[in-house]
């Protein structure tokens, strides 16, 4: 692990490959992965004080207030016991970004830039066997018989939020919400953007960037997932 605490954030639209890139970063650069969504779900499941408060907002259809999210994330960062970390899923607003910066000045913000049309095509091919949760993609993991689960032969379905018009709306909402955050970090001089259509195309660029920033872990970079 690097002798200096390394603090980073990863940004990327839904289905941009952020999860894949994050897992490779965590493995190859020995960073602690702090996924705000996963941590929130865990706190709700375990009925912690924060979890109960967050659940109250979610059940009433309200957004979780910035102040509560900031308090929650700072608490999660403090729990990694001085390890370097990668924050995923936070911040989502400039208020959150500014509040985080006041307590944790970041070394780098990684922004994955994948064309929306590529994401829509990728998601459009996703089909699910609901009883088992098995996921297929007609582009790279197609079922043996179109529209049927390989194991049971039962019908596959496409989730409503995977349909192209819904995906495009979500991507536009993400763009509108995240653009001010990206601009904030650009002004801070810590933004690094990585363009590509696939995770395998983007990953080497991310790895090369981090190898210069986390030098003691650079040797591990070649052991790709």
CSV table of C-alpha atoms in Angstrom, one decimal:
chain,number,residue,atom,x,y,z
A,1,UNK,CA,0.0,0.0,0.0
A,2,UNK,CA,1.2,3.5,-0.7
A,3,UNK,CA,2.8,5.3,2.3
A,4,UNK,CA,0.6,8.3,1.6
A,5,UNK,CA,-3.2,8.0,2.0
A,6,UNK,CA,-4.7,8.0,-1.5
A,7,UNK,CA,-8.2,9.4,-1.8
A,8,UNK,CA,-10.1,9.0,-5.0
A,9,UNK,CA,-13.6,9.1,-6.5
A,10,UNK,CA,-15.0,7.3,-9.6
A,11,UNK,CA,-17.8,8.8,-11.7
A,12,UNK,CA,-19.7,7.2,-14.6
A,13,UNK,CA,-23.2,6.9,-16.0
A,14,UNK,CA,-25.4,3.9,-15.3
A,15,UNK,CA,-24.1,0.8,-17.3
A,16,UNK,CA,-20.8,2.7,-18.2
A,17,UNK,CA,-18.8,-0.2,-16.7
A,18,UNK,CA,-18.0,1.7,-13.5
A,19,UNK,CA,-18.4,-1.5,-11.4
A,20,UNK,CA,-16.0,-3.4,-13.6
A,21,UNK,CA,-13.4,-0.7,-13.6
A,22,UNK,CA,-13.8,-0.2,-9.8
A,23,UNK,CA,-13.2,-3.9,-9.1
A,24,UNK,CA,-10.0,-3.8,-11.2
A,25,UNK,CA,-8.8,-0.7,-9.4
A,26,UNK,CA,-9.4,-2.2,-6.0
A,27,UNK,CA,-7.6,-5.4,-6.9
A,28,UNK,CA,-4.6,-3.9,-8.7
A,29,UNK,CA,-4.0,-0.8,-6.6
A,30,UNK,CA,-5.0,-2.1,-3.1
A,31,UNK,CA,-7.6,0.5,-2.5
A,32,UNK,CA,-10.6,0.1,-0.2
A,33,UNK,CA,-13.8,0.3,-2.3
A,34,UNK,CA,-16.5,2.5,-0.6
A,35,UNK,CA,-19.7,2.0,-2.7
A,36,UNK,CA,-22.3,4.4,-1.3
A,37,UNK,CA,-25.2,2.3,-2.6
A,38,UNK,CA,-23.9,-1.0,-1.2
A,39,UNK,CA,-23.1,0.6,2.2
A,40,UNK,CA,-26.5,2.2,2.4
A,41,UNK,CA,-28.2,-1.1,1.6
A,42,UNK,CA,-26.1,-2.8,4.3
A,43,UNK,CA,-27.0,-0.2,6.9
A,44,UNK,CA,-30.7,-0.4,6.0
A,45,UNK,CA,-30.5,-4.2,6.2
A,46,UNK,CA,-28.8,-4.1,9.6
A,47,UNK,CA,-31.2,-1.4,10.9
A,48,UNK,CA,-28.4,0.9,12.0
A,49,UNK,CA,-29.2,4.4,13.1
A,50,UNK,CA,-28.3,5.9,9.7
A,51,UNK,CA,-30.0,3.0,7.9
A,52,UNK,CA,-33.3,3.6,9.7
A,53,UNK,CA,-33.1,7.3,8.9
A,54,UNK,CA,-32.3,6.8,5.2
A,55,UNK,CA,-35.0,4.2,4.9
A,56,UNK,CA,-37.5,6.7,6.3
A,57,UNK,CA,-36.8,9.0,3.4
A,58,UNK,CA,-36.7,6.3,0.7
A,59,UNK,CA,-40.1,4.8,1.8
A,60,UNK,CA,-41.7,8.2,1.6
A,61,UNK,CA,-40.3,8.7,-1.9
A,62,UNK,CA,-38.0,11.6,-0.8
A,63,UNK,CA,-34.4,12.2,-1.7
A,64,UNK,CA,-32.0,11.5,1.1
A,65,UNK,CA,-30.8,15.0,2.3
A,66,UNK,CA,-27.3,16.1,1.5
A,67,UNK,CA,-26.4,16.6,5.2
A,68,UNK,CA,-27.3,13.0,6.0
A,69,UNK,CA,-25.4,11.5,3.0
A,70,UNK,CA,-22.3,13.6,3.9
A,71,UNK,CA,-22.4,12.5,7.5
A,72,UNK,CA,-22.9,8.9,6.4
A,73,UNK,CA,-20.0,8.9,3.8
A,74,UNK,CA,-17.6,10.6,6.2
A,75,UNK,CA,-18.4,7.9,8.7
A,76,UNK,CA,-17.7,5.2,6.2
A,77,UNK,CA,-14.4,6.8,5.2
A,78,UNK,CA,-13.4,6.9,8.9
A,79,UNK,CA,-14.1,3.2,9.2
A,80,UNK,CA,-11.5,2.1,6.6
A,81,UNK,CA,-8.8,2.7,9.2
A,82,UNK,CA,-6.4,4.8,7.4
A,83,UNK,CA,-6.4,2.8,4.2
A,84,UNK,CA,-6.3,4.4,0.7
A,85,UNK,CA,-9.8,4.4,-0.8
A,86,UNK,CA,-12.0,4.7,-3.9
A,87,UNK,CA,-15.4,6.3,-3.4
A,88,UNK,CA,-18.1,5.1,-5.8
A,89,UNK,CA,-21.6,6.6,-6.1
A,90,UNK,CA,-20.9,9.8,-4.1
A,91,UNK,CA,-20.9,12.8,-4.5
A,92,UNK,CA,-23.9,13.4,-6.6
A,93,UNK,CA,-24.3,17.1,-6.1
A,94,UNK,CA,-22.0,20.1,-5.8
A,95,UNK,CA,-23.0,20.6,-2.2
A,96,UNK,CA,-21.9,17.0,-1.5
A,97,UNK,CA,-18.7,17.5,-3.4
A,98,UNK,CA,-17.8,20.7,-1.7
A,99,UNK,CA,-18.6,19.3,1.8
A,100,UNK,CA,-16.5,16.2,1.1
A,101,UNK,CA,-13.6,18.4,-0.1
A,102,UNK,CA,-13.7,20.3,3.1
A,103,UNK,CA,-12.9,17.2,5.1
A,104,UNK,CA,-11.1,15.0,2.5
A,105,UNK,CA,-9.2,16.7,-0.3
A,106,UNK,CA,-9.1,14.2,-3.2
A,107,UNK,CA,-6.0,13.1,-5.1
A,108,UNK,CA,-7.9,12.2,-8.3
A,109,UNK,CA,-11.5,12.0,-9.7
A,110,UNK,CA,-11.8,9.4,-12.4
A,111,UNK,CA,-14.6,10.1,-14.9
A,112,UNK,CA,-15.6,7.3,-17.3
A,113,UNK,CA,-17.0,8.8,-20.6
A,114,UNK,CA,-18.9,6.2,-22.6
A,115,UNK,CA,-21.2,7.4,-25.5
A,116,UNK,CA,-24.8,7.2,-24.6
A,117,UNK,CA,-25.7,5.3,-27.8
A,118,UNK,CA,-23.2,2.6,-26.8
A,119,UNK,CA,-24.7,2.3,-23.3
A,120,UNK,CA,-28.2,2.1,-24.8
A,121,UNK,CA,-27.2,-0.7,-27.2
A,122,UNK,CA,-25.5,-2.6,-24.4
A,123,UNK,CA,-28.5,-2.4,-22.0
A,124,UNK,CA,-31.0,-3.1,-24.8
A,125,UNK,CA,-29.6,-6.6,-25.3
A,126,UNK,CA,-30.0,-7.5,-21.6
A,127,UNK,CA,-32.6,-10.2,-20.8
A,128,UNK,CA,-33.3,-11.7,-17.4
A,129,UNK,CA,-34.7,-15.0,-16.1
A,130,UNK,CA,-36.6,-13.6,-13.1
A,131,UNK,CA,-36.9,-16.7,-10.9
A,132,UNK,CA,-33.1,-17.3,-10.8
A,133,UNK,CA,-31.8,-13.9,-11.6
A,134,UNK,CA,-29.7,-15.2,-14.5
A,135,UNK,CA,-28.7,-12.4,-16.8
A,136,UNK,CA,-28.1,-12.8,-20.6
A,137,UNK,CA,-27.0,-10.3,-23.2
A,138,UNK,CA,-27.7,-10.9,-26.9
A,139,UNK,CA,-24.4,-9.2,-27.8
A,140,UNK,CA,-21.9,-11.3,-25.7
A,141,UNK,CA,-23.7,-13.8,-23.5
A,142,UNK,CA,-26.7,-14.8,-25.6
A,143,UNK,CA,-29.0,-17.6,-24.5
A,144,UNK,CA,-28.8,-20.9,-26.5
A,145,UNK,CA,-32.4,-20.5,-27.6
A,146,UNK,CA,-33.4,-16.8,-28.1
A,147,UNK,CA,-35.8,-15.6,-25.4
A,148,UNK,CA,-35.4,-18.8,-23.3
A,149,UNK,CA,-33.4,-19.6,-20.1
A,150,UNK,CA,-30.5,-22.1,-20.8
A,151,UNK,CA,-31.3,-24.1,-17.6
A,152,UNK,CA,-35.1,-24.2,-17.4
A,153,UNK,CA,-36.2,-23.2,-20.9
A,154,UNK,CA,-38.5,-20.6,-19.3
A,155,UNK,CA,-39.1,-17.2,-20.8
A,156,UNK,CA,-36.7,-14.4,-20.4
A,157,UNK,CA,-37.9,-10.9,-19.8
A,158,UNK,CA,-36.5,-7.4,-20.2
A,159,UNK,CA,-36.8,-5.0,-17.3
A,160,UNK,CA,-38.8,-1.9,-17.9
A,161,UNK,CA,-35.8,0.2,-16.9
A,162,UNK,CA,-33.6,-1.5,-19.5
A,163,UNK,CA,-35.8,-0.4,-22.4
A,164,UNK,CA,-34.1,2.2,-24.7
A,165,UNK,CA,-36.4,5.2,-24.0
A,166,UNK,CA,-36.2,4.7,-20.3
A,167,UNK,CA,-32.4,4.2,-20.4
A,168,UNK,CA,-31.9,7.4,-22.4
A,169,UNK,CA,-34.0,9.4,-19.9
A,170,UNK,CA,-31.9,8.1,-17.0
A,171,UNK,CA,-28.7,8.9,-18.8
A,172,UNK,CA,-29.9,12.5,-19.5
A,173,UNK,CA,-30.9,12.9,-15.9
A,174,UNK,CA,-27.5,11.6,-14.9
A,175,UNK,CA,-25.8,14.1,-17.2
A,176,UNK,CA,-27.8,17.0,-15.9
A,177,UNK,CA,-27.2,16.1,-12.3
A,178,UNK,CA,-23.5,15.2,-12.6
A,179,UNK,CA,-22.2,17.9,-15.0
A,180,UNK,CA,-21.9,20.5,-12.2
A,181,UNK,CA,-20.0,18.0,-10.1
A,182,UNK,CA,-17.6,17.2,-12.9
A,183,UNK,CA,-17.0,20.9,-13.5
A,184,UNK,CA,-16.4,21.4,-9.8
A,185,UNK,CA,-13.6,18.8,-9.8
A,186,UNK,CA,-12.2,20.2,-13.1
A,187,UNK,CA,-11.8,23.5,-11.4
A,188,UNK,CA,-10.1,21.8,-8.5
A,189,UNK,CA,-7.5,20.3,-10.9
A,190,UNK,CA,-8.1,16.7,-9.9
A,191,UNK,CA,-10.4,15.5,-12.8
A,192,UNK,CA,-9.1,12.8,-15.1
A,193,UNK,CA,-11.5,11.7,-18.0
A,194,UNK,CA,-11.3,8.4,-19.8
A,195,UNK,CA,-13.1,7.9,-23.1
A,196,UNK,CA,-14.0,4.6,-24.7
A,197,UNK,CA,-16.8,2.1,-25.6
A,198,UNK,CA,-15.8,-0.9,-23.5
A,199,UNK,CA,-14.2,-1.5,-20.1
A,200,UNK,CA,-11.4,-3.3,-21.8
A,201,UNK,CA,-10.7,-0.2,-23.9
A,202,UNK,CA,-10.9,2.2,-20.9
A,203,UNK,CA,-9.1,0.1,-18.3
A,204,UNK,CA,-5.5,0.4,-19.6
A,205,UNK,CA,-5.9,4.3,-19.6
A,206,UNK,CA,-7.1,4.2,-16.0
A,207,UNK,CA,-4.4,1.8,-14.9
A,208,UNK,CA,-1.6,4.0,-16.5
A,209,UNK,CA,-3.0,7.1,-14.8
A,210,UNK,CA,-3.2,5.4,-11.4
A,211,UNK,CA,0.3,3.9,-11.8
A,212,UNK,CA,1.7,7.4,-11.8
A,213,UNK,CA,-0.3,8.4,-8.8
A,214,UNK,CA,0.0,5.3,-6.6
A,215,UNK,CA,3.6,4.3,-7.5
A,216,UNK,CA,4.1,1.6,-4.8
A,217,UNK,CA,1.2,-0.4,-6.3
A,218,UNK,CA,2.1,0.1,-10.0
A,219,UNK,CA,3.7,-3.3,-10.2
A,220,UNK,CA,0.4,-5.0,-9.4
A,221,UNK,CA,-1.2,-3.2,-12.3
A,222,UNK,CA,-0.5,-6.0,-14.8
A,223,UNK,CA,-2.4,-8.6,-13.0
A,224,UNK,CA,-5.7,-7.7,-14.7
A,225,UNK,CA,-9.0,-9.3,-13.9
